XYZ file of N, CA and C in Angstrom:
480
model
N -2.137 -22.724 22.433
C -2.277 -21.455 21.729
C -1.653 -20.305 22.518
N -1.419 -20.518 23.826
C -0.888 -19.444 24.659
C 0.504 -19.005 24.209
N 1.307 -19.933 23.694
C 2.646 -19.555 23.255
C 2.622 -18.810 21.919
N 1.495 -18.800 21.238
C 1.356 -18.075 19.980
C 0.341 -16.935 20.105
N 0.225 -16.365 21.287
C -0.775 -15.310 21.494
C -0.460 -14.059 20.687
N 0.803 -13.885 20.277
C 1.153 -12.714 19.471
C 0.494 -12.752 18.090
N -0.026 -13.921 17.701
C -0.731 -13.991 16.421
C -1.979 -13.117 16.425
N -2.531 -12.851 17.610
C -3.659 -11.919 17.711
C -3.265 -10.522 17.259
N -2.052 -10.100 17.593
C -1.560 -8.806 17.134
C -1.393 -8.826 15.620
N -0.953 -9.951 15.077
C -0.823 -10.084 13.623
C -2.175 -9.918 12.937
N -3.187 -10.548 13.501
C -4.533 -10.448 12.920
C -5.032 -9.005 12.993
N -4.778 -8.334 14.116
C -5.184 -6.945 14.278
C -4.469 -6.053 13.261
N -3.156 -6.240 13.093
C -2.410 -5.456 12.110
C -2.888 -5.741 10.685
N -3.191 -7.000 10.408
C -3.699 -7.370 9.087
C -5.037 -6.691 8.811
N -5.945 -6.751 9.776
C -7.260 -6.124 9.608
C -7.129 -4.612 9.447
N -6.259 -4.000 10.236
C -6.054 -2.561 10.135
C -5.444 -2.189 8.786
N -4.489 -2.985 8.306
C -3.894 -2.740 7.003
C -4.902 -2.848 5.877
N -5.755 -3.874 5.935
C -6.800 -4.039 4.914
C -7.774 -2.865 4.959
N -8.153 -2.439 6.163
C -9.066 -1.300 6.310
C -8.458 -0.028 5.729
N -7.196 0.250 6.048
C -6.534 1.457 5.542
C -6.414 1.391 4.023
N -6.017 0.245 3.480
C -5.901 0.129 2.025
C -7.248 0.250 1.320
N -8.273 -0.352 1.909
C -9.609 -0.251 1.322
C -10.083 1.198 1.285
N -9.893 1.901 2.377
C -10.279 3.314 2.407
C -9.452 4.135 1.416
N -8.161 3.875 1.349
C -7.297 4.651 0.460
C -7.633 4.404 -1.002
N -7.896 3.153 -1.348
C -8.153 2.832 -2.745
C -9.548 3.232 -3.207
N -10.467 3.417 -2.285
C -11.823 3.852 -2.660
C -12.015 5.349 -2.461
N -10.937 6.054 -2.121
C -11.005 7.489 -1.899
C -11.207 8.221 -3.220
N -12.124 9.184 -3.246
C -12.374 9.993 -4.436
C -11.491 11.236 -4.359
N -10.484 11.317 -5.241
C -9.508 12.409 -5.164
C -9.329 13.141 -6.484
N -10.249 13.057 -7.394
C -10.079 13.684 -8.697
C -9.847 15.191 -8.579
N -10.543 15.835 -7.678
C -10.443 17.291 -7.548
C -9.134 17.697 -6.880
N -8.674 16.931 -5.924
C -7.509 17.339 -5.139
C -6.186 16.825 -5.685
N -6.190 16.003 -6.719
C -4.953 15.432 -7.261
C -4.213 16.498 -8.052
N -2.975 16.808 -7.636
C -2.182 17.828 -8.326
C -0.766 17.350 -8.588
N -0.583 16.158 -8.956
C 0.746 15.637 -9.223
C 0.808 14.167 -8.883
N 2.009 13.594 -8.940
C 2.132 12.158 -8.707
C 1.866 11.755 -7.257
N 2.127 12.651 -6.318
C 1.895 12.337 -4.910
C 0.625 13.053 -4.476
N -0.409 12.261 -4.244
C -1.688 12.838 -3.851
C -2.115 12.357 -2.477
N -3.359 12.569 -2.139
C -3.849 12.190 -0.817
C -3.922 10.678 -0.594
N -3.823 9.878 -1.651
C -3.856 8.419 -1.494
C -2.497 7.840 -1.125
N -1.431 8.568 -1.384
C -0.082 8.006 -1.274
C 0.253 7.547 0.133
N 0.110 8.409 1.114
C 0.486 8.055 2.488
C -0.389 6.925 3.037
N -1.711 6.968 2.856
C -2.496 5.834 3.358
C -2.129 4.506 2.697
N -1.788 4.529 1.424
C -1.388 3.292 0.749
C -0.063 2.784 1.321
N 0.894 3.683 1.542
C 2.176 3.279 2.118
C 1.973 2.727 3.524
N 1.142 3.387 4.322
C 0.873 2.922 5.689
C 0.166 1.566 5.658
N -0.832 1.395 4.786
C -1.556 0.126 4.689
C -0.655 -1.017 4.271
N 0.201 -0.780 3.273
C 1.135 -1.816 2.841
C 2.122 -2.123 3.958
N 2.587 -1.083 4.650
C 3.495 -1.286 5.773
C 2.862 -2.137 6.871
N 1.603 -1.892 7.176
C 0.909 -2.697 8.175
C 0.806 -4.155 7.747
N 0.527 -4.398 6.476
C 0.434 -5.772 5.980
C 1.796 -6.471 6.026
N 2.847 -5.758 5.661
C 4.193 -6.343 5.692
C 4.602 -6.672 7.126
N 4.342 -5.741 8.054
C 4.697 -5.979 9.456
C 3.888 -7.142 10.026
N 2.608 -7.233 9.664
C 1.780 -8.354 10.130
C 2.346 -9.681 9.628
N 2.749 -9.724 8.363
C 3.300 -10.963 7.807
C 4.641 -11.314 8.460
N 5.521 -10.337 8.631
C 6.825 -10.603 9.251
C 6.673 -11.044 10.703
N 5.764 -10.411 11.423
C 5.528 -10.796 12.815
C 4.951 -12.210 12.895
N 4.026 -12.549 11.995
C 3.440 -13.891 11.995
C 4.513 -14.949 11.721
N 5.400 -14.680 10.766
C 6.477 -15.629 10.475
C 7.377 -15.792 11.696
N 7.722 -14.687 12.341
C 8.582 -14.749 13.522
C 7.927 -15.540 14.650
N 6.638 -15.314 14.888
C 5.932 -16.017 15.969
C 5.847 -17.508 15.656
N 5.549 -17.851 14.416
C 5.433 -19.262 14.048
C 6.784 -19.975 14.077
N 7.874 -19.230 13.965
C 9.213 -19.824 14.075
C 9.672 -19.914 15.527
N 8.840 -19.471 16.464
C 9.195 -19.594 17.873
C 9.551 -18.300 18.559
N 9.552 -17.197 17.848
C 9.863 -15.917 18.464
C 8.707 -15.446 19.335
N 9.042 -14.710 20.372
C 8.003 -14.129 21.226
C 8.564 -12.901 21.901
N 7.671 -12.022 22.334
C 8.078 -10.805 23.009
C 8.626 -11.093 24.391
N 9.655 -10.389 24.751
C 10.252 -10.543 26.073
C 9.690 -9.470 26.990
N 9.425 -9.841 28.226
C 8.950 -8.875 29.209
C 10.078 -7.910 29.538
N 9.704 -6.667 29.783
C 10.707 -5.678 30.167
C 11.242 -6.016 31.546
N 12.447 -5.593 31.818
C 13.078 -5.891 33.092
C 12.307 -5.340 34.274
N 11.692 -4.177 34.126
C 10.970 -3.555 35.232
C 9.505 -3.932 35.282
N 9.061 -4.792 34.408
C 7.652 -5.158 34.347
C 7.306 -6.084 35.506
N 6.295 -5.726 36.261
C 5.929 -6.517 37.439
C 4.565 -7.187 37.278
N 4.251 -7.602 36.068
C 2.981 -8.255 35.791
C 3.161 -9.753 35.952
N 2.304 -10.355 36.753
C 2.349 -11.805 36.945
C 1.308 -12.427 36.018
N 1.760 -13.027 34.932
C 0.846 -13.572 33.930
C 0.108 -14.814 34.408
N 0.508 -15.366 35.537
C -0.197 -16.532 36.056
C -1.460 -16.126 36.817
N -1.574 -14.851 37.177
C -2.770 -14.356 37.878
C -3.891 -14.102 36.874
N -5.142 -14.347 37.281
C -6.252 -14.078 36.357
C -6.489 -12.568 36.212
N -7.176 -12.210 35.156
C -7.488 -10.804 34.903
C -8.483 -10.291 35.944
N -8.409 -9.010 36.235
C -9.321 -8.369 37.183
C -10.506 -7.810 36.390
N -11.467 -8.674 36.111
C -12.606 -8.291 35.268
C -13.502 -7.265 35.928
N -13.542 -7.239 37.252
C -14.362 -6.243 37.950
C -13.869 -4.837 37.611
N -12.561 -4.635 37.672
C -11.992 -3.326 37.360
C -12.203 -2.980 35.894
N -12.012 -3.949 35.017
C -12.199 -3.705 33.584
C -13.644 -3.309 33.298
N -14.594 -4.021 33.878
C -16.011 -3.712 33.648
C -16.405 -2.380 34.272
N -15.863 -2.064 35.445
C -16.141 -0.756 36.053
C -15.612 0.372 35.174
N -14.391 0.230 34.680
C -13.827 1.256 33.804
C -14.626 1.394 32.510
N -15.039 0.267 31.938
C -15.847 0.315 30.713
C -17.180 1.005 30.982
N -17.797 0.695 32.124
C -19.059 1.344 32.477
C -18.908 2.834 32.693
N -17.844 3.233 33.368
C -17.593 4.656 33.593
C -17.365 5.364 32.264
N -16.583 4.756 31.386
C -16.315 5.356 30.081
C -17.588 5.487 29.251
N -18.383 4.429 29.188
C -19.632 4.485 28.414
C -20.620 5.467 29.036
N -20.667 5.504 30.368
C -21.546 6.454 31.044
C -21.177 7.888 30.728
N -19.884 8.186 30.717
C -19.479 9.556 30.395
C -19.753 9.883 28.933
N -19.635 8.896 28.059
C -19.951 9.126 26.646
C -21.430 9.452 26.455
N -22.279 8.816 27.248
C -23.720 9.085 27.154
C -24.062 10.436 27.780
N -23.377 10.795 28.858
C -23.706 12.009 29.607
C -23.042 13.270 29.076
N -22.092 13.155 28.164
C -21.350 14.341 27.729
C -22.239 15.340 27.000
N -23.203 14.863 26.246
C -24.066 15.785 25.505
C -25.067 16.501 26.426
N -25.813 15.792 27.266
C -26.785 16.534 28.100
C -26.136 17.314 29.250
N -25.053 16.794 29.831
C -24.457 17.464 30.988
C -23.267 18.345 30.627
N -22.670 18.128 29.465
C -21.489 18.882 29.063
C -20.217 18.186 29.515
N -19.093 18.627 28.935
C -17.826 17.985 29.256
C -17.378 18.199 30.698
N -17.534 19.399 31.272
C -17.034 19.563 32.642
C -17.652 18.581 33.639
N -18.939 18.374 33.560
C -19.602 17.455 34.499
C -19.310 16.007 34.121
N -19.473 15.661 32.837
C -19.218 14.288 32.403
C -17.747 13.920 32.586
N -16.846 14.858 32.332
C -15.422 14.598 32.535
C -15.087 14.386 34.000
N -15.699 15.180 34.877
C -15.464 14.999 36.312
C -15.956 13.623 36.764
N -17.115 13.218 36.265
C -17.617 11.883 36.604
C -16.699 10.792 36.038
N -16.155 11.034 34.854
C -15.225 10.071 34.256
C -13.956 9.949 35.099
N -13.362 11.070 35.462
C -12.121 11.027 36.241
C -12.352 10.429 37.630
N -13.452 10.807 38.269
C -13.752 10.287 39.601
C -14.066 8.790 39.531
N -14.882 8.399 38.540
C -15.221 6.983 38.377
C -14.011 6.128 38.055
N -13.094 6.641 37.226
C -11.882 5.892 36.899
C -11.006 5.732 38.139
N -10.895 6.790 38.936
C -10.099 6.697 40.169
C -10.718 5.676 41.122
N -12.040 5.677 41.230
C -12.731 4.727 42.095
C -12.531 3.301 41.595
N -12.678 3.099 40.282
C -12.540 1.758 39.704
C -11.119 1.223 39.885
N -10.142 2.121 39.892
C -8.753 1.706 40.039
C -8.312 1.599 41.490
N -9.247 1.840 42.428
C -8.950 1.550 43.823
C -8.889 2.712 44.777
N -9.010 3.933 44.310
C -8.949 5.071 45.224
C -10.273 5.206 45.966
N -10.192 5.354 47.272
C -11.401 5.503 48.096
C -11.355 6.805 48.892
N -10.669 7.807 48.369
C -10.578 9.102 49.027
C -11.785 9.943 48.644
N -12.907 9.711 49.297
C -14.147 10.402 48.955
C -14.110 11.876 49.323
N -13.141 12.293 50.129
C -13.031 13.699 50.468
C -12.230 14.474 49.414
N -11.305 13.821 48.740
C -10.411 14.505 47.815
C -10.675 14.177 46.345
N -11.051 12.952 46.025
C -11.204 12.532 44.631
C -12.205 13.365 43.825
N -13.407 13.663 44.349
C -14.334 14.477 43.550
C -13.794 15.877 43.255
N -13.097 16.466 44.211
C -12.531 17.790 43.998
C -11.429 17.760 42.939
N -10.547 16.775 43.029
C -9.478 16.637 42.034
C -10.083 16.368 40.656
N -11.105 15.531 40.596
C -11.755 15.226 39.316
C -12.389 16.475 38.715
N -13.046 17.283 39.532
C -13.678 18.510 39.033
C -12.632 19.495 38.521
N -11.549 19.688 39.273
C -10.493 20.616 38.843
C -9.846 20.112 37.551
N -9.556 18.821 37.485
C -8.945 18.251 36.293
C -9.866 18.384 35.080
N -11.152 18.162 35.280
C -12.108 18.273 34.186
C -12.243 19.718 33.702
N -12.332 20.661 34.624
C -12.430 22.072 34.239
C -11.149 22.544 33.539
N -9.996 22.090 34.025
C -8.736 22.444 33.394
C -8.674 21.879 31.974
N -9.063 20.617 31.805
C -9.070 19.990 30.479
C -10.021 20.722 29.540
N -11.203 21.070 30.054
C -12.183 21.808 29.247
C -11.605 23.151 28.805
N -10.976 23.879 29.733
C -10.423 25.192 29.402
C -9.297 25.076 28.378
N -8.427 24.098 28.527
C -7.319 23.935 27.590
C -7.844 23.618 26.197
N -8.751 22.657 26.089
C -9.251 22.276 24.771
C -10.123 23.363 24.162
N -11.035 23.913 24.949
C -12.000 24.863 24.421
C -11.365 26.223 24.149
N -10.570 26.742 25.080
C -10.066 28.102 24.962
C -8.682 28.180 24.303
N -7.769 27.319 24.683
C -6.411 27.417 24.157
C -6.235 26.722 22.817
N -6.788 25.505 22.687
C -6.605 24.744 21.446
C -7.686 25.014 20.403
N -8.785 25.630 20.815
C -9.865 25.930 19.880
C -10.692 24.721 19.491
N -10.669 23.663 20.322
C -11.482 22.475 20.079
C -12.753 22.625 20.909
N -13.882 22.892 20.255
C -15.101 23.150 21.036
C -15.620 21.866 21.698
N -15.800 21.932 22.994
C -16.374 20.823 23.760
C -17.727 21.288 24.282
N -18.689 20.364 24.392
C -19.997 20.780 24.907
C -19.877 21.211 26.370
N -20.388 22.396 26.655
C -20.307 22.921 28.020
C -21.474 22.517 28.874
N -22.587 22.159 28.244
C -23.767 21.757 29.002
C -24.338 22.918 29.794
N -24.923 22.635 30.949
C -25.531 23.687 31.761
C -24.507 24.725 32.250
N -23.237 24.365 32.280
C -22.209 25.298 32.745
C -21.693 26.217 31.637
N -22.271 26.117 30.436
C -21.773 26.889 29.295
C -21.766 28.393 29.584
N -22.799 28.898 30.203
C -22.860 30.320 30.505
C -21.924 30.732 31.610
N -21.626 29.814 32.512
C -20.758 30.123 33.642
C -19.297 30.137 33.221
N -18.917 29.173 32.399
C -17.525 29.073 31.969
C -17.335 29.980 30.800
C-alpha cells in the first residue's frame, strides 16, 4: 500500500468535495438570489472541481503515477516519524486553545510560540520566552488594532 499512499489524498479530496457540495446544495438562498449566478454557484463549482481532481488523481495513482520529491527536499522517508515532537506540538496547540479565553491571546499566544519553539528543539531559555512574548504582543496588536479582528485580551485587556 506504500506505493499507493497518494490515494489518501484522493480520499481527502473526495470527502472535501462531497462536504462542499452538500453544504452548497442545502444552502437556503431564496432571499439573496438575484439572478442566474447566486451564492451557490462558486461552492458548486469548487465541489465539482474537487471531485474531478480526486478522480483524476486516483486514476493516475492506480496507473503507476506518483509524486516526485523536490530536488532540494532533504526528507529521508526511511526514517520513522518523530512522534514525540508531533505530540508535543499537538499538546501545545490544544493547551493554547484552552487557555486563550481565560488568559487572553497575548499570554496564550506567548505560551504557544514558546512551546512550539521548545517542541521543535530550541533550548534557549534566556531568549525564547522574550521572543515569544514580543511576537504574541505584535500579533495581537496587528490583528486587534490594524485589521480590526477582535482577539480576547484577557487580564491584559486594560493594559493593552
